[in-house]
């Protein structure tokens, strides 16, 4: 049986990852756990003392799945920018791949797939920690893992495509600061989007992170409804599909001119 | 004298190109070339930078799609059978594309996985290949720490992991110091003796002379001459070349009438004058008897550099 071409790329990424796993432990686990402790427990305690809930839940329970989806987004975004530039321009390993049976589209698929898988693995570890903190009341919470992975994919797919069109990494910090960070703050991560001004709320629906956050939250709180879930999954899959269409074109242009 | 094919081959040619073209927007990189490479040959594209060599190699390597003409590699069409063809190619690109974070051996192992070769087979092959390129003692070093020559040898080892039917080398020794170049040449020479089919590009005439059975000279996207190094020199240059350098440009200029009197073809370069002749020593004696003052004077055999100069009016290094 032959190994699919994209999986050969993913195998390469996995081997490289044995060198870099520490940095992603920070992005996917340590950073959200710090937020969970500071905001979920610290801020959550204050809210509890006022006998208040957020979105109908204890604040720790509300914020944990938000942090889980947001960490998947942030980690996937960073992994889809600089490492892609390394593959196309700095170290040029992607050029070595397309000299073998692997095609540019396989390089794209393989890297997005492994970015998504890494985010999923990170989300799994975070979920275990959050459960230990008492932030995951439902066993359905396990479904938050594919939810977070899907959320990661929705960012990895278009950003990987974008990174392949760039000649330098100058735009990458701008994307992280002016794109990813605001999304992190206003996509229902820390408070329900119903708190946002009315005119901004429809914009939140456009945020893939919001769909990821709602999926994760409905899973960890055991309030998943198939109809709603399907809408959020469809929104994230649409981002992945659109990103892939651009990505295949961008990688072909970059690697096979 | 052209060498006729004295035996009938049944094996189809590995590369056939007819009117092959590559355009990038309005600019033409490869302008309709015909190429034919048989199994077991060492075939070269010789030309200056920008002649279209790399574009040609990328089309043969089934990475870059052709803009026009016909191309068949290993009997297949790169436009439709790219992955199947590439599975049987070994490619040494002009710029290094090694995994800097990985070790020397890991680079060969992971590259073998791109071809989906069985892991055990890749491990054995990796050890053989690292031995072949004399990097066994560096197996577990990170690639980052290797010299340029070692990186190039590792790239060659990596390209051989799938036992390719055709090895493509784009400027295999560009940027290497002379000693490192000779080590690479030595390995390529061995490969050639083992019967491998090599196709290489170079802008070094000595590399072309050493390694190529047959070559084409490219200039501005076109092939300007084809043959074995010896045939090309016999056809387009004289047996000997007298190289004369003068103290100054004005002295060089003043000497020209006397040089022309020799009756040989003359090529004037910025820093020297070349005299194409079959009677070098006699000519030099005559010039010296004439009282010609030169800074240095050298009689040498004609090279591919002279062929290129004759055909294009420029030197390869320009």
Coordinates of C-alpha atoms in Angstrom, one line a residue:
Chain A
X1 CA 0.0 0.0 0.0
X2 CA 1.3 3.4 -0.8
X3 CA 1.4 6.3 1.7
X4 CA -0.7 9.2 0.4
X5 CA 1.6 12.1 -0.8
X6 CA 0.3 14.6 1.7
X7 CA 1.0 12.1 4.6
X8 CA 4.7 11.9 3.5
X9 CA 4.8 15.7 4.0
X10 CA 3.1 15.4 7.4
X11 CA 5.6 12.7 8.3
X12 CA 8.4 15.2 7.6
X13 CA 6.7 17.8 9.7
X14 CA 6.3 15.3 12.6
X15 CA 10.1 14.6 12.5
X16 CA 10.9 18.3 12.5
X17 CA 8.5 18.7 15.4
X18 CA 10.6 16.4 17.6
X19 CA 13.0 19.4 17.6
X20 CA 10.4 22.1 18.2
X21 CA 7.8 20.6 20.5
X22 CA 8.8 22.8 23.4
X23 CA 7.7 26.0 21.8
X24 CA 4.3 24.6 21.0
X25 CA 3.8 23.3 24.5
X26 CA 4.0 27.0 25.5
X27 CA 1.5 28.1 22.8
X28 CA -1.0 25.3 23.1
X29 CA -0.8 24.4 26.8
X30 CA 1.1 26.7 29.2
X31 CA -0.3 30.0 27.9
X32 CA -4.0 29.0 28.1
X33 CA -3.4 27.3 31.5
X34 CA -1.9 30.6 32.8
X35 CA -5.0 32.4 31.5
X36 CA -7.2 29.8 33.0
X37 CA -5.6 30.2 36.4
X38 CA -5.5 34.0 36.3
X39 CA -8.8 34.8 34.7
X40 CA -10.9 31.6 35.2
X41 CA -10.0 31.2 38.9
X42 CA -8.9 34.7 39.9
X43 CA -11.5 36.7 38.1
X44 CA -14.0 33.8 38.4
X45 CA -13.8 33.9 42.2
X46 CA -14.9 37.6 42.3
X47 CA -17.8 36.8 40.0
X48 CA -18.8 33.8 42.2
X49 CA -18.7 36.0 45.3
X50 CA -21.4 38.1 43.7
X51 CA -23.4 34.9 43.0
X52 CA -23.2 35.8 39.3
X53 CA -22.9 33.5 36.3
X54 CA -21.7 34.2 32.8
X55 CA -23.8 32.8 30.0
X56 CA -25.5 30.7 32.6
X57 CA -22.3 29.0 33.9
X58 CA -19.7 29.5 36.6
X59 CA -17.1 31.7 35.0
X60 CA -14.3 29.1 35.1
X61 CA -16.5 26.7 33.2
X62 CA -17.5 29.5 30.8
X63 CA -13.9 30.6 30.0
X64 CA -12.1 27.3 29.8
X65 CA -13.5 26.2 26.4
X66 CA -13.0 29.7 25.1
X67 CA -9.3 29.6 26.0
X68 CA -9.0 26.1 24.5
X69 CA -10.3 27.3 21.1
X70 CA -8.3 30.5 21.2
X71 CA -5.1 28.7 22.0
X72 CA -5.7 26.4 19.0
X73 CA -6.2 29.5 16.8
X74 CA -3.1 31.3 18.1
X75 CA -0.8 28.3 17.9
X76 CA -2.1 27.4 14.4
X77 CA -1.7 30.9 13.2
X78 CA 1.9 31.2 14.3
X79 CA 2.7 27.7 12.9
X80 CA 1.2 28.7 9.5
X81 CA 3.3 31.8 9.0
X82 CA 7.0 31.6 9.8
X83 CA 7.5 27.9 9.2
X84 CA 5.9 28.3 5.8
X85 CA 8.3 31.1 4.9
X86 CA 11.1 28.8 6.1
X87 CA 9.8 26.1 3.7
X88 CA 9.4 28.3 0.7
X89 CA 12.2 30.9 1.1
X90 CA 14.5 30.5 4.1
X91 CA 15.5 26.8 4.2
X92 CA 13.5 25.8 1.1
X93 CA 12.7 22.3 2.1
X94 CA 9.4 22.5 0.2
X95 CA 11.4 22.9 -3.0
X96 CA 13.2 19.6 -2.1
X97 CA 9.8 17.9 -1.7
X98 CA 8.4 18.9 -5.1
X99 CA 11.4 17.4 -6.8
X100 CA 10.1 14.0 -5.6
X101 CA 6.6 12.5 -6.4
X102 CA 5.1 15.0 -4.0
X103 CA 3.2 17.9 -5.6
X104 CA 2.8 21.5 -4.4
X105 CA -0.8 20.7 -3.3
X106 CA 0.4 17.8 -1.2
X107 CA 2.9 20.1 0.5
X108 CA 0.1 22.4 1.3
X109 CA -2.3 19.7 2.5
X110 CA 0.4 18.0 4.6
X111 CA 1.5 21.1 6.4
X112 CA -2.1 22.2 7.1
X113 CA -2.9 18.7 8.3
X114 CA 0.1 18.6 10.7
X115 CA -0.6 22.1 12.0
X116 CA -4.2 21.0 12.7
X117 CA -3.0 17.8 14.3
X118 CA -0.6 19.6 16.6
X119 CA -3.3 22.0 17.7
X120 CA -5.6 19.0 18.4
X121 CA -2.9 17.4 20.5
X122 CA -2.3 20.6 22.4
X123 CA -6.1 21.0 23.0
X124 CA -6.2 17.4 24.4
X125 CA -3.5 18.3 27.0
X126 CA -5.3 21.5 27.8
X127 CA -8.6 19.7 28.2
X128 CA -7.1 17.3 30.7
X129 CA -5.6 20.2 32.7
X130 CA -9.0 22.1 32.6
X131 CA -10.8 19.0 33.8
X132 CA -8.4 18.8 36.7
X133 CA -9.3 22.4 37.5
X134 CA -13.0 21.4 37.5
X135 CA -13.7 23.5 34.4
X136 CA -15.2 20.6 32.3
X137 CA -18.5 19.5 33.8
X138 CA -19.6 17.2 31.0
X139 CA -18.1 14.0 29.5
X140 CA -19.2 15.4 26.1
X141 CA -16.3 17.7 26.6
X142 CA -14.1 15.2 24.7
X143 CA -15.8 16.5 21.6
X144 CA -14.2 19.9 22.2
X145 CA -10.9 18.3 20.9
X146 CA -12.2 18.0 17.3
X147 CA -13.9 21.4 17.8
X148 CA -10.6 23.0 18.7
X149 CA -8.8 21.2 15.9
X150 CA -11.4 22.4 13.4
X151 CA -10.9 25.9 14.7
X152 CA -7.1 25.6 14.2
X153 CA -7.7 24.3 10.7
X154 CA -9.9 27.2 9.8
X155 CA -7.0 29.5 10.6
X156 CA -4.2 27.3 9.3
X157 CA -5.8 26.8 5.9
X158 CA -6.0 30.5 4.8
X159 CA -2.9 31.6 6.6
X160 CA -0.7 28.9 5.2
X161 CA -2.0 30.0 1.8
X162 CA -1.2 33.6 2.5
X163 CA 2.3 32.9 3.9
X164 CA 3.2 31.2 0.6
X165 CA 2.5 34.4 -1.3
X166 CA 4.8 36.5 0.8
X167 CA 8.4 37.4 0.0
X168 CA 9.3 38.5 3.5
X169 CA 7.8 37.9 7.0
X170 CA 7.2 41.6 7.6
X171 CA 3.4 41.2 7.5
X172 CA 3.3 38.3 10.0
X173 CA 3.6 40.3 13.2
X174 CA 0.9 42.6 11.9
X175 CA -1.4 39.6 11.3
X176 CA -0.8 38.3 14.8
X177 CA -1.3 41.7 16.5
X178 CA -4.1 43.3 14.4
X179 CA -5.9 40.1 13.3
X180 CA -5.4 37.2 15.8
X181 CA -5.2 39.2 19.0
X182 CA -8.5 41.2 18.5
X183 CA -10.3 38.0 17.5
X184 CA -9.0 36.4 20.7
X185 CA -10.6 39.3 22.7
X186 CA -14.0 39.6 21.0
X187 CA -15.0 36.1 19.8
X188 CA -16.9 35.1 22.9
X189 CA -13.7 33.8 24.6
X190 CA -14.0 35.9 27.8
X191 CA -17.6 37.1 27.6
X192 CA -20.6 36.2 25.5
X193 CA -20.8 38.2 22.3
X194 CA -24.2 39.4 23.4
X195 CA -22.2 41.9 25.5
X196 CA -20.8 43.5 22.4
X197 CA -22.4 46.5 20.9
X198 CA -25.3 45.5 18.6
X199 CA -23.6 46.6 15.4
X200 CA -20.5 44.5 16.2
X201 CA -22.3 41.2 16.9
X202 CA -22.8 40.2 13.3
X203 CA -19.0 40.7 12.8
X204 CA -18.4 38.2 15.5
X205 CA -20.4 35.6 13.5
X206 CA -17.7 36.1 10.8
X207 CA -15.0 35.2 13.2
X208 CA -14.0 31.5 12.8
X209 CA -12.8 31.6 16.4
X210 CA -16.4 32.4 17.6
X211 CA -17.7 29.3 15.9
X212 CA -14.8 27.3 17.4
X213 CA -15.4 28.7 20.9
X214 CA -19.2 27.9 20.8
X215 CA -18.5 24.4 19.6
X216 CA -16.0 23.8 22.4
X217 CA -18.2 25.5 25.0
X218 CA -21.3 23.5 24.0
X219 CA -19.2 20.3 24.3
X220 CA -17.5 20.9 27.6
X221 CA -20.8 22.1 29.2
X222 CA -22.8 19.3 27.7
X223 CA -25.2 21.6 25.8
X224 CA -24.3 20.5 22.3
X225 CA -27.3 20.6 19.9
X226 CA -26.8 18.8 16.6
X227 CA -28.4 21.5 14.5
X228 CA -26.4 24.4 16.0
X229 CA -23.2 22.3 16.0
X230 CA -23.7 21.6 12.3
X231 CA -23.9 25.3 11.5
X232 CA -20.6 26.0 13.4
X233 CA -18.9 23.0 11.8
X234 CA -20.0 24.1 8.4
X235 CA -18.7 27.6 9.0
X236 CA -15.3 26.3 10.0
X237 CA -15.2 23.8 7.1
X238 CA -16.0 26.6 4.7
X239 CA -13.0 28.5 5.9
X240 CA -10.8 25.4 5.4
X241 CA -12.2 24.8 1.9
X242 CA -11.7 28.4 0.9
X243 CA -8.2 28.5 2.4
X244 CA -7.3 25.3 0.6
X245 CA -8.5 26.6 -2.8
X246 CA -6.2 29.6 -2.3
X247 CA -3.4 27.4 -0.8
X248 CA -3.2 25.0 -3.7
X249 CA -2.9 27.9 -6.1
X250 CA -0.4 29.8 -4.0
X251 CA 1.8 26.7 -3.4
X252 CA 1.8 25.8 -7.1
X253 CA 2.8 29.3 -8.0
X254 CA 5.5 29.4 -5.4
X255 CA 7.0 25.9 -6.0
X256 CA 6.2 25.0 -9.6
X257 CA 6.7 28.1 -11.7
Chain B
X1 CA 33.9 14.7 -38.0
X2 CA 30.5 13.7 -36.7
X3 CA 30.4 10.4 -35.0
X4 CA 27.6 8.3 -36.4
X5 CA 25.7 5.9 -34.1
X6 CA 27.3 2.6 -35.0
X7 CA 24.8 0.4 -33.1
X8 CA 21.1 0.2 -32.9
X9 CA 19.8 1.0 -29.5
X10 CA 16.5 -0.5 -28.4
X11 CA 16.3 1.6 -25.2
X12 CA 14.2 4.7 -25.8
X13 CA 16.0 8.0 -25.1
X14 CA 15.5 9.3 -21.5
X15 CA 14.9 12.9 -22.6
X16 CA 13.5 14.1 -25.8
X17 CA 12.7 17.8 -26.2
X18 CA 11.5 19.5 -29.4
X19 CA 11.0 23.2 -29.7
X20 CA 10.9 23.3 -25.8
X21 CA 10.0 26.8 -24.5
X22 CA 9.7 28.5 -21.1
X23 CA 8.2 31.9 -20.8
X24 CA 7.7 34.0 -17.7
X25 CA 5.2 36.7 -18.7
X26 CA 6.8 38.6 -21.5
X27 CA 10.3 37.3 -21.0
X28 CA 11.5 34.1 -22.7
X29 CA 13.8 32.0 -20.6
X30 CA 14.0 29.0 -23.0
X31 CA 13.4 29.7 -26.6
X32 CA 12.7 26.5 -28.5
X33 CA 15.4 24.0 -27.8
X34 CA 15.9 20.5 -29.1
X35 CA 17.5 18.0 -26.8
X36 CA 18.0 14.3 -26.9
X37 CA 19.6 12.3 -24.0
X38 CA 20.3 8.6 -24.2
X39 CA 20.6 6.2 -21.2
X40 CA 24.2 6.1 -19.8
X41 CA 25.2 9.5 -21.1
X42 CA 26.6 12.3 -19.2
X43 CA 25.0 15.3 -20.9
X44 CA 25.6 18.9 -20.1
X45 CA 24.1 22.3 -20.6
X46 CA 26.9 24.8 -20.7
X47 CA 26.2 28.5 -20.7
X48 CA 26.5 31.7 -18.7
X49 CA 24.1 32.8 -16.0
X50 CA 20.7 33.6 -17.5
X51 CA 21.1 31.3 -20.5
X52 CA 18.0 29.3 -19.6
X53 CA 19.8 26.3 -18.1
X54 CA 17.9 26.2 -14.8
X55 CA 14.6 26.7 -16.4
X56 CA 15.3 23.8 -18.7
X57 CA 16.3 21.6 -15.8
X58 CA 13.2 22.5 -13.9
X59 CA 11.1 21.5 -16.9
X60 CA 13.0 18.2 -17.3
X61 CA 12.6 17.7 -13.5
X62 CA 8.8 18.0 -14.0
X63 CA 8.6 20.8 -11.5
X64 CA 8.1 23.7 -13.9
X65 CA 5.5 23.3 -16.6
X66 CA 6.6 24.0 -20.2
X67 CA 5.2 27.0 -22.0
X68 CA 5.5 25.4 -25.5
X69 CA 7.0 22.6 -27.5
X70 CA 7.3 18.9 -26.7
X71 CA 9.0 17.2 -23.9
X72 CA 9.2 13.6 -22.9
X73 CA 11.2 12.3 -19.9
X74 CA 11.7 8.6 -19.3
X75 CA 9.1 8.1 -22.1
X76 CA 6.4 10.0 -20.3
X77 CA 4.9 13.5 -20.5
X78 CA 5.8 15.7 -17.5
X79 CA 2.5 17.6 -18.0
X80 CA 0.4 14.5 -17.1
X81 CA 2.8 12.1 -15.4
X82 CA 4.9 14.4 -13.2
X83 CA 4.8 12.3 -10.0
X84 CA 5.5 9.0 -11.8
X85 CA 8.5 10.6 -13.6
X86 CA 9.8 12.3 -10.5
X87 CA 9.7 9.0 -8.6
X88 CA 12.6 7.9 -10.9
X89 CA 14.6 11.1 -10.9
X90 CA 17.4 12.2 -8.6
X91 CA 17.6 16.0 -8.4
X92 CA 20.4 18.1 -7.1
X93 CA 19.1 21.7 -7.2
X94 CA 21.3 24.8 -7.6
X95 CA 20.5 26.2 -4.1
X96 CA 20.7 23.9 -1.1
X97 CA 17.3 22.7 0.1
X98 CA 18.6 20.5 3.0
X99 CA 16.8 20.3 6.3
X100 CA 19.1 22.3 8.5
X101 CA 17.5 21.2 11.7
X102 CA 18.0 17.6 11.0
X103 CA 21.1 15.5 11.0
X104 CA 23.0 14.4 7.9
X105 CA 21.6 10.9 8.1
X106 CA 18.0 12.0 8.9
X107 CA 18.1 14.2 5.8
X108 CA 18.6 11.0 3.7
X109 CA 16.0 9.1 5.7
X110 CA 13.2 11.6 5.4
X111 CA 14.0 12.2 1.7
X112 CA 13.6 8.4 1.1
X113 CA 10.1 8.7 2.8
X114 CA 9.1 11.2 0.2
X115 CA 9.5 8.3 -2.3
X116 CA 7.6 6.0 0.1
X117 CA 10.5 3.6 0.2
X118 CA 10.4 1.0 3.0
X119 CA 12.1 2.3 6.1
X120 CA 14.5 -0.6 6.4
X121 CA 15.6 -0.3 2.8
X122 CA 16.1 3.5 3.3
X123 CA 18.3 2.9 6.3
X124 CA 20.6 0.5 4.4
X125 CA 20.7 2.8 1.4
X126 CA 21.4 5.9 3.6
X127 CA 24.5 4.2 5.1
X128 CA 25.7 3.2 1.6
X129 CA 25.2 6.6 0.2
X130 CA 26.8 8.5 3.1
X131 CA 29.8 6.1 2.6
X132 CA 29.8 7.0 -1.1
X133 CA 29.9 10.7 -0.5
X134 CA 32.4 10.3 2.3
X135 CA 30.1 11.7 5.1
X136 CA 29.8 8.6 7.2
X137 CA 31.7 10.2 10.1
X138 CA 29.4 13.2 10.0
X139 CA 26.2 11.1 10.0
X140 CA 24.8 12.4 13.3
X141 CA 25.9 16.0 12.9
X142 CA 23.4 18.7 12.2
X143 CA 23.5 19.9 8.6
X144 CA 23.8 23.4 9.8
X145 CA 27.4 22.7 10.8
X146 CA 28.5 21.3 7.5
X147 CA 30.7 23.1 5.0
X148 CA 29.4 24.1 1.6
X149 CA 31.1 21.1 -0.1
X150 CA 29.8 18.7 2.4
X151 CA 26.2 20.0 2.0
X152 CA 26.5 19.6 -1.7
X153 CA 27.8 16.0 -1.3
X154 CA 24.9 15.3 1.0
X155 CA 22.5 16.7 -1.5
X156 CA 23.9 14.3 -4.1
X157 CA 23.6 11.4 -1.7
X158 CA 20.0 12.4 -1.0
X159 CA 19.2 12.6 -4.7
X160 CA 20.4 8.9 -5.1
X161 CA 18.2 7.4 -2.4
X162 CA 15.6 6.2 -4.9
X163 CA 18.2 4.7 -7.2
X164 CA 17.2 7.1 -10.0
X165 CA 17.2 6.3 -13.7
X166 CA 18.3 9.9 -14.4
X167 CA 20.3 12.3 -12.2
X168 CA 19.8 16.0 -12.8
X169 CA 22.4 18.3 -11.4
X170 CA 22.0 22.1 -11.6
X171 CA 25.3 23.8 -11.2
X172 CA 26.7 21.1 -9.0
X173 CA 29.9 22.9 -7.9
X174 CA 28.9 26.6 -8.1
X175 CA 30.1 28.4 -5.0
X176 CA 32.5 25.7 -3.9
X177 CA 36.2 26.1 -3.4
X178 CA 38.5 24.2 -5.8
X179 CA 39.2 21.4 -3.4
X180 CA 35.5 20.8 -2.6
X181 CA 34.8 21.0 -6.3
X182 CA 37.3 18.2 -7.1
X183 CA 35.7 16.0 -4.4
X184 CA 32.3 16.5 -6.0
X185 CA 33.6 15.9 -9.5
X186 CA 35.3 12.7 -8.2
X187 CA 32.0 11.4 -6.9
X188 CA 30.1 12.3 -10.1
X189 CA 32.8 10.7 -12.1
X190 CA 32.3 7.5 -10.2
X191 CA 28.6 7.6 -10.7
X192 CA 29.1 8.0 -14.4
X193 CA 31.4 5.0 -14.5
X194 CA 28.7 3.0 -12.7
X195 CA 26.5 3.7 -15.7
X196 CA 24.3 6.4 -14.3
X197 CA 22.8 8.9 -16.7
X198 CA 23.8 12.4 -15.6
X199 CA 22.4 15.6 -16.9
X200 CA 24.1 18.7 -15.6
X201 CA 24.2 22.4 -16.1
X202 CA 27.3 24.5 -15.6
X203 CA 29.0 27.7 -16.5
X204 CA 32.4 26.2 -15.8
X205 CA 34.0 25.0 -19.0
X206 CA 36.4 22.7 -17.1
X207 CA 33.5 21.0 -15.4
X208 CA 31.8 20.5 -18.7
X209 CA 35.0 19.1 -20.2
X210 CA 35.7 16.8 -17.3
X211 CA 32.2 15.3 -16.9
X212 CA 30.3 15.5 -20.1
X213 CA 30.3 13.0 -22.9
X214 CA 28.1 15.4 -24.9
X215 CA 26.9 18.9 -24.3
X216 CA 25.0 21.8 -25.7
X217 CA 26.1 25.3 -25.4
X218 CA 23.2 27.6 -24.4
X219 CA 23.0 31.4 -24.8
X220 CA 19.9 33.6 -24.3
X221 CA 17.5 30.6 -24.2
X222 CA 18.8 29.0 -27.4
X223 CA 21.2 26.2 -28.2
X224 CA 24.1 27.5 -30.2
X225 CA 26.2 24.4 -30.5
X226 CA 26.1 20.7 -29.7
X227 CA 28.6 17.9 -29.6
X228 CA 31.3 16.2 -27.4
X229 CA 33.7 18.7 -25.9
X230 CA 36.4 17.6 -28.4
X231 CA 34.0 17.9 -31.4
X232 CA 33.0 21.3 -30.3
X233 CA 36.6 22.5 -29.9
X234 CA 37.6 21.0 -33.2
X235 CA 34.7 22.5 -35.0
X236 CA 34.6 26.0 -33.5
X237 CA 38.1 26.7 -32.3
X238 CA 41.6 26.1 -33.5
X239 CA 44.0 23.6 -32.0
X240 CA 45.9 26.2 -30.1
X241 CA 45.3 29.6 -28.6
X242 CA 48.0 32.2 -27.9
X243 CA 47.0 34.5 -25.0
X244 CA 48.8 37.8 -25.0
X245 CA 48.6 40.4 -22.2
X246 CA 50.1 43.9 -22.6
X247 CA 51.3 46.5 -20.2
X248 CA 48.5 48.9 -21.0
X249 CA 45.5 49.3 -23.2
X250 CA 47.4 51.6 -25.6
X251 CA 50.2 49.1 -26.0
X252 CA 47.6 46.4 -26.7
X253 CA 46.0 48.7 -29.3
X254 CA 49.3 49.5 -30.9
X255 CA 50.2 45.8 -31.2
X256 CA 47.0 44.9 -33.1
X257 CA 48.3 45.5 -36.7
X258 CA 51.2 43.2 -36.1
X259 CA 48.9 40.5 -34.6
X260 CA 46.5 40.8 -37.5
X261 CA 49.5 40.3 -39.9
X262 CA 49.8 36.8 -38.5
X263 CA 46.6 36.0 -40.4
X264 CA 45.0 34.1 -37.5
X265 CA 41.5 34.9 -36.1
X266 CA 41.9 37.4 -33.2
X267 CA 39.6 38.0 -30.3
X268 CA 40.1 41.2 -28.3
X269 CA 39.1 41.1 -24.7
X270 CA 39.4 43.9 -22.1
X271 CA 42.6 42.5 -20.5
X272 CA 44.1 40.3 -23.2
X273 CA 44.2 39.3 -26.9
X274 CA 43.5 35.8 -28.0
X275 CA 45.1 34.5 -31.2
X276 CA 43.4 31.4 -32.7
X277 CA 46.0 29.4 -34.6
X278 CA 47.2 25.9 -35.4
X279 CA 50.8 27.0 -35.4
X280 CA 51.2 28.7 -32.0
X281 CA 54.9 28.3 -31.5
X282 CA 55.8 29.5 -35.0
X283 CA 53.5 32.5 -34.6
X284 CA 55.0 33.4 -31.3
X285 CA 58.5 33.2 -32.8
X286 CA 57.5 35.4 -35.6
X287 CA 56.0 38.0 -33.3
X288 CA 59.0 38.0 -31.0
X289 CA 61.3 38.4 -34.0
X290 CA 59.1 41.3 -34.9
X291 CA 60.0 42.9 -31.6
X292 CA 56.5 42.6 -30.0
X293 CA 56.6 43.4 -26.3
X294 CA 54.1 41.6 -24.1
X295 CA 53.6 41.4 -20.4
X296 CA 52.8 37.7 -20.5
X297 CA 52.5 35.3 -23.4
X298 CA 51.0 31.8 -23.2
X299 CA 50.3 29.1 -25.7
X300 CA 47.5 26.8 -24.6
X301 CA 45.1 24.2 -26.1
X302 CA 41.7 25.6 -27.1
X303 CA 38.9 25.0 -24.6
X304 CA 35.2 25.2 -24.5
X305 CA 35.6 28.8 -23.2
X306 CA 37.0 29.6 -26.7
X307 CA 34.2 27.8 -28.4
X308 CA 31.7 29.9 -26.4
X309 CA 33.6 33.1 -27.1
X310 CA 33.7 32.2 -30.9
X311 CA 30.0 31.5 -31.0
X312 CA 28.7 34.4 -28.9
X313 CA 31.5 37.0 -28.7
X314 CA 31.3 36.8 -24.9
X315 CA 33.0 34.9 -22.1
X316 CA 31.2 32.4 -19.9
X317 CA 31.9 34.3 -16.7
X318 CA 30.4 37.6 -17.9

